GROMACS .gro file of C-alpha atoms in nm:
model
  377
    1UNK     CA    1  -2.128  -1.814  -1.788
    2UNK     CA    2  -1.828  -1.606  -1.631
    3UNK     CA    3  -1.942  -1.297  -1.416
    4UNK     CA    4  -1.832  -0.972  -1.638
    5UNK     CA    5  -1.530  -0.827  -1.529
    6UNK     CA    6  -1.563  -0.487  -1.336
    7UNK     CA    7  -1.547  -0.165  -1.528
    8UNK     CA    8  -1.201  -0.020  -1.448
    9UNK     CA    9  -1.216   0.392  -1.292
   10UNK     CA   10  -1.096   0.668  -1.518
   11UNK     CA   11  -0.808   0.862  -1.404
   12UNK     CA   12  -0.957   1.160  -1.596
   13UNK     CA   13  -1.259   1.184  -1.369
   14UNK     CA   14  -1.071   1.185  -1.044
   15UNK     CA   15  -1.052   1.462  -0.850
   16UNK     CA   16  -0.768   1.448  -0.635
   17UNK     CA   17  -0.459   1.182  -0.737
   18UNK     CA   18  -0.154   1.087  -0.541
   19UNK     CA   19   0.101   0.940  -0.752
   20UNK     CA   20   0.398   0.725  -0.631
   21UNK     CA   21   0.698   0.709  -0.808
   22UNK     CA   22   0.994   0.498  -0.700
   23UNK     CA   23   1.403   0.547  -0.710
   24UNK     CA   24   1.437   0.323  -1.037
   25UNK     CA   25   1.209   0.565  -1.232
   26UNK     CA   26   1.380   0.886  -1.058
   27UNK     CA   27   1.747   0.796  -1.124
   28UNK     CA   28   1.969   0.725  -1.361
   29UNK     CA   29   2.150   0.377  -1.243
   30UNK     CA   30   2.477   0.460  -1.477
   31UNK     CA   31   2.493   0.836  -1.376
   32UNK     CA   32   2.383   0.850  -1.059
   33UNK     CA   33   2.186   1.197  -1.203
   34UNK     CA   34   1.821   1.252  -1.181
   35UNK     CA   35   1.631   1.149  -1.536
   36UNK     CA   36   1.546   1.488  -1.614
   37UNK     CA   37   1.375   1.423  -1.960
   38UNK     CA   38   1.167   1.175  -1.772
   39UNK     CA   39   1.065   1.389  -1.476
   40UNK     CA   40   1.013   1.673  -1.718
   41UNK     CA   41   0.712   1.432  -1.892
   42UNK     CA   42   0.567   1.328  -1.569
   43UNK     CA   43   0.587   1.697  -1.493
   44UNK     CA   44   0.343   1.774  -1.865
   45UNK     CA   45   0.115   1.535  -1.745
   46UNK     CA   46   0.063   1.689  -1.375
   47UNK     CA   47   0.008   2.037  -1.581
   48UNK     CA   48  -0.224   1.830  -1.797
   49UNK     CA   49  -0.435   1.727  -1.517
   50UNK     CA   50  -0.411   2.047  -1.292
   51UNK     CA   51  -0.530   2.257  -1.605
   52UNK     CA   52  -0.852   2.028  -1.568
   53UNK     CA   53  -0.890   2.105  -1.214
   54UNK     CA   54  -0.721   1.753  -1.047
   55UNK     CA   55  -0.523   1.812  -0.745
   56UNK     CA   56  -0.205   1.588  -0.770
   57UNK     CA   57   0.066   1.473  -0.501
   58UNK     CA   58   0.377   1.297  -0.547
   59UNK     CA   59   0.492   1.081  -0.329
   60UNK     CA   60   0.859   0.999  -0.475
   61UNK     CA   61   1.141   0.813  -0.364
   62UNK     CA   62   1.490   0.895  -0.502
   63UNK     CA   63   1.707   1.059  -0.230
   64UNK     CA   64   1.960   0.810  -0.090
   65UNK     CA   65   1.970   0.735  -0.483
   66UNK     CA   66   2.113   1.031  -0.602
   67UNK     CA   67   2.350   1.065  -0.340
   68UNK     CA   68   2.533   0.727  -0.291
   69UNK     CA   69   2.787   0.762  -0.542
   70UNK     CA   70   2.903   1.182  -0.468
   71UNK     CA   71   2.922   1.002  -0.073
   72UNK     CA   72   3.155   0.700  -0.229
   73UNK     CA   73   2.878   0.481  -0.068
   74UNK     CA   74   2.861   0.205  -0.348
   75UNK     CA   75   2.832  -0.105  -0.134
   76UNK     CA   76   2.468  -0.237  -0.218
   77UNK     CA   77   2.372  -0.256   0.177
   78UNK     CA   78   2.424   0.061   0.342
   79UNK     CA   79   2.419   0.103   0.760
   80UNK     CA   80   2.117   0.277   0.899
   81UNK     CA   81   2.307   0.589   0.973
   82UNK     CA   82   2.462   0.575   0.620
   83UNK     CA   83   2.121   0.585   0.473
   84UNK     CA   84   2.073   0.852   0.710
   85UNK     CA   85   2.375   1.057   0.585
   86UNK     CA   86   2.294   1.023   0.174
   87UNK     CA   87   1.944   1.091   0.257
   88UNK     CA   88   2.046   1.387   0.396
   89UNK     CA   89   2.224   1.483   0.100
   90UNK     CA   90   2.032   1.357  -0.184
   91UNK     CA   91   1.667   1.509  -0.051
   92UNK     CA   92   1.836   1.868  -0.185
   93UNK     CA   93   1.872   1.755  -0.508
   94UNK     CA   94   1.549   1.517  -0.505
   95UNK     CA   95   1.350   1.810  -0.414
   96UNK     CA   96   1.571   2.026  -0.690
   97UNK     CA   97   1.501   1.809  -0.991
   98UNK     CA   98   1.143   1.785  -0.922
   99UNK     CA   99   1.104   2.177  -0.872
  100UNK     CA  100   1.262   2.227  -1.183
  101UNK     CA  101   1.072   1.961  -1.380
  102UNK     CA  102   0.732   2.160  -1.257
  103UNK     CA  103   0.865   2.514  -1.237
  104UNK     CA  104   0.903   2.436  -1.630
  105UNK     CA  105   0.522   2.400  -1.658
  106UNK     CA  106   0.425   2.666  -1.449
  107UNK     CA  107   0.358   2.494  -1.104
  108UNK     CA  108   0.539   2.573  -0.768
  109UNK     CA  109   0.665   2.241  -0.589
  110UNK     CA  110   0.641   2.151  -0.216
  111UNK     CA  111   0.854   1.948  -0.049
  112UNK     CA  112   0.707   1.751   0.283
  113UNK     CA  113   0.935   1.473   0.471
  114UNK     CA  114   0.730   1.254   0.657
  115UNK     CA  115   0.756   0.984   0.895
  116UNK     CA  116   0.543   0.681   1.009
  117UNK     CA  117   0.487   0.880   1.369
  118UNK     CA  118   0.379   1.171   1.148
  119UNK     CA  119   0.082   0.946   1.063
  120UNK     CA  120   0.049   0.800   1.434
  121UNK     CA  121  -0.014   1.039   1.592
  122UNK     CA  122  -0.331   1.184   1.603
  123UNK     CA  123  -0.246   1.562   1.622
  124UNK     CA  124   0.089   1.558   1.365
  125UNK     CA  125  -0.185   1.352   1.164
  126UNK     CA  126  -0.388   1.606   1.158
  127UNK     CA  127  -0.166   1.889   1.130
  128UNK     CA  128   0.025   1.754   0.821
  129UNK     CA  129  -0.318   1.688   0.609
  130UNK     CA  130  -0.404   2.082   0.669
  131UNK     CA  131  -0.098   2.152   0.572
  132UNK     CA  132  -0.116   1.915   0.250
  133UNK     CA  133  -0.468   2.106   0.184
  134UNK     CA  134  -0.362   2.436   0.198
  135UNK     CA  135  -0.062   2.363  -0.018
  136UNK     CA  136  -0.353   2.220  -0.299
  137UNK     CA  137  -0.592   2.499  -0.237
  138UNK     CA  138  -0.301   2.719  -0.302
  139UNK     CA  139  -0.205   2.523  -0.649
  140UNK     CA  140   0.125   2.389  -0.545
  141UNK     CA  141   0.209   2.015  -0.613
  142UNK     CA  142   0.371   1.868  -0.270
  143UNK     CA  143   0.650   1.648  -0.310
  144UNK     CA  144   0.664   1.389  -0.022
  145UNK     CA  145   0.923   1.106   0.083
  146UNK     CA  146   0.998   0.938   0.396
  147UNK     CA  147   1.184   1.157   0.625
  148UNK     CA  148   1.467   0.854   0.606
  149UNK     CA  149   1.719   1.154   0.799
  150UNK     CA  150   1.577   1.057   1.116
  151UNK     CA  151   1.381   0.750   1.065
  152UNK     CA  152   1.436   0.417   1.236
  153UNK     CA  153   1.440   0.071   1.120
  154UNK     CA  154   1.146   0.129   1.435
  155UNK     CA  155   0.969   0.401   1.285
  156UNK     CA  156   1.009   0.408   0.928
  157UNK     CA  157   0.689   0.319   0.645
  158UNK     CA  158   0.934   0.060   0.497
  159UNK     CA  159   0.907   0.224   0.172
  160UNK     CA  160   0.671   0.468   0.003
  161UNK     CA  161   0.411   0.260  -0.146
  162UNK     CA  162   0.271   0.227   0.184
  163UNK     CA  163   0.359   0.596   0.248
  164UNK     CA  164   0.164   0.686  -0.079
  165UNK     CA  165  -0.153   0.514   0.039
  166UNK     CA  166  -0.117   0.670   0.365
  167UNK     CA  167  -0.112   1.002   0.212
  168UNK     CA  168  -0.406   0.914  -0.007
  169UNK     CA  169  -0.614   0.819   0.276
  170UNK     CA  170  -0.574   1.089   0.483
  171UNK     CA  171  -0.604   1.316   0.143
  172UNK     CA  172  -0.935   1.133   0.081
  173UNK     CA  173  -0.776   1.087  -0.265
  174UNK     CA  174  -0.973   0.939  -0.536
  175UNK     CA  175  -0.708   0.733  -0.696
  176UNK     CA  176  -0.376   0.633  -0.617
  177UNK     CA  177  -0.114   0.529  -0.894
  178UNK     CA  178   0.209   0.310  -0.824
  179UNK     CA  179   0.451   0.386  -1.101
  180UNK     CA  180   0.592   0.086  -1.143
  181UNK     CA  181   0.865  -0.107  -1.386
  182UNK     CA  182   0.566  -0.344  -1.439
  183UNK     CA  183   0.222  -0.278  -1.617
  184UNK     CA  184   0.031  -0.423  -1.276
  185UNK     CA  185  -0.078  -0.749  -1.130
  186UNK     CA  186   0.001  -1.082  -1.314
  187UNK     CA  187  -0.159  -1.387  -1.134
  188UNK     CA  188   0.208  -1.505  -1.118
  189UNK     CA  189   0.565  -1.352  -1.178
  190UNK     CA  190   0.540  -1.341  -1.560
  191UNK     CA  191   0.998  -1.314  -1.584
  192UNK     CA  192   0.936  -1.695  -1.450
  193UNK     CA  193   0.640  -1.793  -1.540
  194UNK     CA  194   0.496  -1.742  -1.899
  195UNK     CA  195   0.109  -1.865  -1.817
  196UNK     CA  196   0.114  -1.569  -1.586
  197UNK     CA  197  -0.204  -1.331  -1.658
  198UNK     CA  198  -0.246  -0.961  -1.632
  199UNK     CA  199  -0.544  -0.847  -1.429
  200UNK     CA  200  -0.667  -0.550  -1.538
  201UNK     CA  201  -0.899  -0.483  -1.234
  202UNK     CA  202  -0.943  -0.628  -0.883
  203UNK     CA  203  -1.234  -0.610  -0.676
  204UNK     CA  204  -1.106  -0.716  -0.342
  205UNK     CA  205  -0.786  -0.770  -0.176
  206UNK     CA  206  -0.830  -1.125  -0.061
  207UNK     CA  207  -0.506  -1.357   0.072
  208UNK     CA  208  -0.559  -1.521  -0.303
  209UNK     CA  209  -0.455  -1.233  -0.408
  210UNK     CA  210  -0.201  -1.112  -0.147
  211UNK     CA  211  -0.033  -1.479  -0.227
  212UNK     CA  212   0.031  -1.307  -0.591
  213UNK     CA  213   0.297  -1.075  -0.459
  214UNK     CA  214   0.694  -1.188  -0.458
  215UNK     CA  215   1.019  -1.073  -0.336
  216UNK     CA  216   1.121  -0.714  -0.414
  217UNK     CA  217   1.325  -0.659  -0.752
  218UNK     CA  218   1.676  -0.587  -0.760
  219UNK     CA  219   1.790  -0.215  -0.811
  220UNK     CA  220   1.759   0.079  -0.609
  221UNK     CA  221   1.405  -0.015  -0.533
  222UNK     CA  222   1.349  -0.110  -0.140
  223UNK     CA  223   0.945  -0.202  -0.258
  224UNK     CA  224   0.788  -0.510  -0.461
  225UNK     CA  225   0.492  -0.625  -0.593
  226UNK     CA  226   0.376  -0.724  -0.226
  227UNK     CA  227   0.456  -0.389  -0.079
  228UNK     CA  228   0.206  -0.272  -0.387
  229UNK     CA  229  -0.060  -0.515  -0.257
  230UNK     CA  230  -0.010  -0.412   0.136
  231UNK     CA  231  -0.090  -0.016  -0.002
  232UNK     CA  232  -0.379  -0.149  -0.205
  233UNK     CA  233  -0.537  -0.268   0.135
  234UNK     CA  234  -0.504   0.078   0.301
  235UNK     CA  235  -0.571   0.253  -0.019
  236UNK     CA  236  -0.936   0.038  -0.103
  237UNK     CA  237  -1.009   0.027   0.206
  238UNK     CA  238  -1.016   0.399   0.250
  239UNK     CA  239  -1.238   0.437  -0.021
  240UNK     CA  240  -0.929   0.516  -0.278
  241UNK     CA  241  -0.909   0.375  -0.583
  242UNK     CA  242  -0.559   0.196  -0.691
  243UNK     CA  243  -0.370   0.183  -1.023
  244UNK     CA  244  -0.029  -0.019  -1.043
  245UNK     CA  245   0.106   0.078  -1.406
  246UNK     CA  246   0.409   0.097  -1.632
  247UNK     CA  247   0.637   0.406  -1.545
  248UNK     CA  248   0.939   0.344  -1.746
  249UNK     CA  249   0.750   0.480  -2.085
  250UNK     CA  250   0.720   0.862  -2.123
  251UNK     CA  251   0.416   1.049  -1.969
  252UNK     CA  252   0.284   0.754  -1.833
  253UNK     CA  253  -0.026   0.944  -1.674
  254UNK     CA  254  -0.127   1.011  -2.019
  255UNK     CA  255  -0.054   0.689  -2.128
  256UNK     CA  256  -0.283   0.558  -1.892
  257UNK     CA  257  -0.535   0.777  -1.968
  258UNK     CA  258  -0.526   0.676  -2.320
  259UNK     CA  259  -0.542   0.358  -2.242
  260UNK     CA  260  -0.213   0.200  -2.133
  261UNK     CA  261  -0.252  -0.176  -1.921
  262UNK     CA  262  -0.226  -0.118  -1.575
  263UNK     CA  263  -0.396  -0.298  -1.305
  264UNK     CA  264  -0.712  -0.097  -1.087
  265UNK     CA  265  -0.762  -0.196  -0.713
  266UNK     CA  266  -1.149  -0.133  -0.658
  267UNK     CA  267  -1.235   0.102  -0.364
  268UNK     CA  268  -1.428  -0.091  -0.098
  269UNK     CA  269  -1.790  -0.007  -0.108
  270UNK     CA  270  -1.818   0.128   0.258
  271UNK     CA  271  -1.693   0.446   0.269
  272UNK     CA  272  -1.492   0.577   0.639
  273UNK     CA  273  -1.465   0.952   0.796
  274UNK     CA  274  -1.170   1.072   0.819
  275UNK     CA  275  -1.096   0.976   1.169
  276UNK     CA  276  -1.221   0.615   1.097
  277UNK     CA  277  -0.972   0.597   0.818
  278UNK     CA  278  -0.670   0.706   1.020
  279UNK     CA  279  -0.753   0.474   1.271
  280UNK     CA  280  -0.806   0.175   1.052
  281UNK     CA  281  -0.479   0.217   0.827
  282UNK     CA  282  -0.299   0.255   1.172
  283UNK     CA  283   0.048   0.055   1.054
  284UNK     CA  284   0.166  -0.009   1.421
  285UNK     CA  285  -0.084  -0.112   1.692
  286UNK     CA  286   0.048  -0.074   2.032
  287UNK     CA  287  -0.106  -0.373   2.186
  288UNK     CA  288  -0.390  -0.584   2.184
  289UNK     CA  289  -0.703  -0.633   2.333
  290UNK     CA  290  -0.846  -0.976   2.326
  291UNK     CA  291  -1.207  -1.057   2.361
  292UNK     CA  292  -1.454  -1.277   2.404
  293UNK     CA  293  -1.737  -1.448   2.123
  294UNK     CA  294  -2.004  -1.230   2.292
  295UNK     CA  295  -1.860  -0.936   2.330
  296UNK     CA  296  -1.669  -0.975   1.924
  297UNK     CA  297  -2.035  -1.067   1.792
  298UNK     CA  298  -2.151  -0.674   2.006
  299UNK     CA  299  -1.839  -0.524   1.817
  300UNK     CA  300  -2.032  -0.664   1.467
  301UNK     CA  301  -2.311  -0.487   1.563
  302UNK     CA  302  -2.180  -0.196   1.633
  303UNK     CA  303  -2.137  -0.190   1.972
  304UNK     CA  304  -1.819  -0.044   2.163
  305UNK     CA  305  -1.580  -0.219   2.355
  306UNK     CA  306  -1.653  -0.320   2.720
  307UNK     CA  307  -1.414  -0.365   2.996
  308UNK     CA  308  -1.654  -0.695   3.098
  309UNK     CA  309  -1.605  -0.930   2.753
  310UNK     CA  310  -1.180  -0.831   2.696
  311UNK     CA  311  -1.059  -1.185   2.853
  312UNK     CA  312  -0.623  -1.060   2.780
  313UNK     CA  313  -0.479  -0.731   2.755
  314UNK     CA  314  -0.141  -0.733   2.511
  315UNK     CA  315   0.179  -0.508   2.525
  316UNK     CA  316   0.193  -0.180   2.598
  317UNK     CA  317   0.026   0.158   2.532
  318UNK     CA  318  -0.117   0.466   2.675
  319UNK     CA  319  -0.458   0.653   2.621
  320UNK     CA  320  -0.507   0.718   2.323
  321UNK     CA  321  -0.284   0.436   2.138
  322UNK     CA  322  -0.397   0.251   1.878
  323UNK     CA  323  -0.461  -0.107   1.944
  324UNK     CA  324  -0.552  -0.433   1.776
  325UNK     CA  325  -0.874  -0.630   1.947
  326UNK     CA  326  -0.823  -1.000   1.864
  327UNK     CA  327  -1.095  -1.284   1.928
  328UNK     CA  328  -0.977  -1.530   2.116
  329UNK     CA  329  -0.847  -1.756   1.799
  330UNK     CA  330  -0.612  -1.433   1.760
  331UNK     CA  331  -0.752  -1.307   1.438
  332UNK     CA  332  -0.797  -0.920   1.438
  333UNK     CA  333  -1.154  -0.832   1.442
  334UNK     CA  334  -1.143  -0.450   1.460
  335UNK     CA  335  -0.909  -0.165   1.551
  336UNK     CA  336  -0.910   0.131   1.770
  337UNK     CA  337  -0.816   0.375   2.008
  338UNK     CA  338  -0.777   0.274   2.372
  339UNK     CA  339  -0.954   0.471   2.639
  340UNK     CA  340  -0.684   0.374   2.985
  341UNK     CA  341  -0.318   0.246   2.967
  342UNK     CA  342  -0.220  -0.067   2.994
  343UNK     CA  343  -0.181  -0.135   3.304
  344UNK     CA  344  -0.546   0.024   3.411
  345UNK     CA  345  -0.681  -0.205   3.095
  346UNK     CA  346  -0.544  -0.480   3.237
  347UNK     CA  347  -0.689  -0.393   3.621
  348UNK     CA  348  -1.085  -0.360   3.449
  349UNK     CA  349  -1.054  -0.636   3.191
  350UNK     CA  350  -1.367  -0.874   3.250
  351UNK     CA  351  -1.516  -0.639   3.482
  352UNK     CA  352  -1.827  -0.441   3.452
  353UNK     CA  353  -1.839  -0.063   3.379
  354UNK     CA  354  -1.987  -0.028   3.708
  355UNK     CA  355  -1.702  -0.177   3.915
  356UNK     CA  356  -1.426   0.087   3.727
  357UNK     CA  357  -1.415   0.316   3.972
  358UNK     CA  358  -1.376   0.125   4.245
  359UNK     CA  359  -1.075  -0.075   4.064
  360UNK     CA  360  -0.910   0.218   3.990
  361UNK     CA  361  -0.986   0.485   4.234
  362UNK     CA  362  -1.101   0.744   3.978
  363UNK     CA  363  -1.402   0.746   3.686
  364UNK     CA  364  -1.297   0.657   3.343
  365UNK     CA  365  -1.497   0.589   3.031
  366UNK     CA  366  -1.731   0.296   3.049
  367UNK     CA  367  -1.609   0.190   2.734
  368UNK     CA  368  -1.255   0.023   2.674
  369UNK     CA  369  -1.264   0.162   2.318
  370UNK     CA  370  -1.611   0.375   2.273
  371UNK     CA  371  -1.732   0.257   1.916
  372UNK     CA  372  -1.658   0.623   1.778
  373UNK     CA  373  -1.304   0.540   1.797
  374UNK     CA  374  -1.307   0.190   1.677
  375UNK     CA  375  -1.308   0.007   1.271
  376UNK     CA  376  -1.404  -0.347   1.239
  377UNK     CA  377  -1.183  -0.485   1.026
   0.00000   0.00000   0.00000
């Protein structure tokens, strides 16, 4: 006899929500024009849920959209400082549509433009989820999208499904919902291949899984069904639940609170602070630390990271970067932040803490990475 499947969370219990929306859902494709009817229903159902006391962020994408075509900048691959340019242009009337949509139902919108170095660094980490909690203590609904103005093809998320799960972990939200044109996770793409099933719920994010997503859709869209599965790692594994559902449809929050087929990513049992959160959904390590079996079985146990079993030290990074430690296979075993540079990590690797000083000419840490600032992974 099958296992039962797992019982699927209810958006109506959460108690904060960050819901992504992406450019296809935002914009009309033949006009060029926001979808005002459409943002005017999503709008309903965030009054909906704030009336019940659930905090709700947007994370929505949208701005180069909306300003291609007044810019005469229909080619379907656009230069970096093109993107730049309409992004510049189209945030003001992103940011317009939506504060009309939820100035009609009596909320005040926010608009915050973030970056991947926003969520980085430790301090501009910091500072932008006070900010985000003040806004939601004060009742307003923040609006955010990738500052794409001044991003880099170096810096940028990549696209805001990722962003959204970064906001919801640093939010501590309780569920996450992907709008999508797609009611969630099929174990294959069902446009090719008509055995495909639905899943309504999935408890982990395994590689079986990850091996479900495919190439991103044509259209404005720069995400896919993979993206969706790369946020549903950082989202579960901050403790958030995630929802991939049909956006198309009006009110589609209310749909799926009625009821509507969508897809729920389980939140991972073991539940992170808020520190060990940002530090395990850190998107770019710096560098690498690689270790040995003893001193990878002492990370399992909870141990923190000694100079005496890291056998390779890997790019480069200053104190306080966030770093990758590897065994010695090269699989990632945990993450955290590094206590020296580089170049003093790589003068104390395989020593013992009591020969730092005299390596370096100064007293450091004992610890490489002191297990307060390190995630197994």
């Amino acid at each position: 006899m099958s296992a039962p499947a797992p019982a699927t969370p209810d958006l109506r219990a959460a108690r904060r929500v960050v819901v992504k929306i992406g450019s296809a859902l935002v914009v009309d494709e033949q006009t060029a024009a926001p979808r005002e009817a459409w943002l005017a229903g999503v709008a309903a159902d965030v009054a909906a849920m704030r009336a019940r006391g659930t905090e709700v962020i947007l994370v929505s994408s949208g701005a180069i959209a909306l300003a291609r075509r007044a810019l005469g900048l229909t080619r379907r691959k656009l230069r970096l400082e093109e993107k730049q340019a309409a992004a510049a242009v189209g945030q003001i009337r992103l940011a317009g549509a939506w504060a009309a949509a939820l100035s009609a139902v009596g909320l005040n919108a926010a608009q915050l433009l973030l970056t991947l170095e926003d969520s980085e660094d430790r301090r501009r980490y910091l500072n932008a989820r006070a900010t985000l909690g003040t806004l939601l203590a004060l009742g307003c609904i923040p609006v955010i999208n990738e500052n794409d103005t001044v991003a880099t093809t170096e810096i940028r998320f990549g696209d805001n499904d990722r962003l959204a799960a970064r906001v919801a972990a640093m939010m501590e939200a309780d569920a996450l919902v992907l709008l999508s044109d797609i009611d969630g996770l099929y174990t294959a793409d069902p446009r090719k291949d008509p055995a495909a099933r639905h899943l309504p719920a999935v408890e982990h994010v395994t590689e079986e899984i990850m091996a479900m997503g495919g190439e991103p859709p044509p259209g404005y869209s720069s995400g896919g069904m993979r993206t969706k599965l790369i946020a549903a790692r950082i989202a579960t594994g901050a403790g958030c639940a995630m929802a991939i559902a049909l956006g198309k449809q009006d009110r589609p929050l209310r749909a799926m609170e009625a009821g509507a087929r969508c897809s729920w990513f389980l939140p991972e049992p073991a539940g992170r602070s808020a520190r060990k959160r940002w530090i395990a959904g850190s998107l770019a390590p710096l560098g690498a630390l690689v270790v040995d079996e003893g001193a990878a079985r002492a990370l399992a146990r909870g141990s923190s990271l000694l100079p005496a079993g890291v056998r390779a030290v890997e790019g480069e990074f200053r104190r306080g970067d966030p770093v990758s430690v590897k065994d010695q296979a090269g699989h990632e075993v945990a993450r955290g932040l590094s206590a020296y540079d580089a170049a003093d990590a790589l003068k104390i690797a395989g020593h013992r803490s009591e020969a730092l000083e005299a390596l370096l000419g100064w007293r450091g840490r004992d610890e490489l990475i002191h297990r307060d600032d390190l995630v197994l992974l």
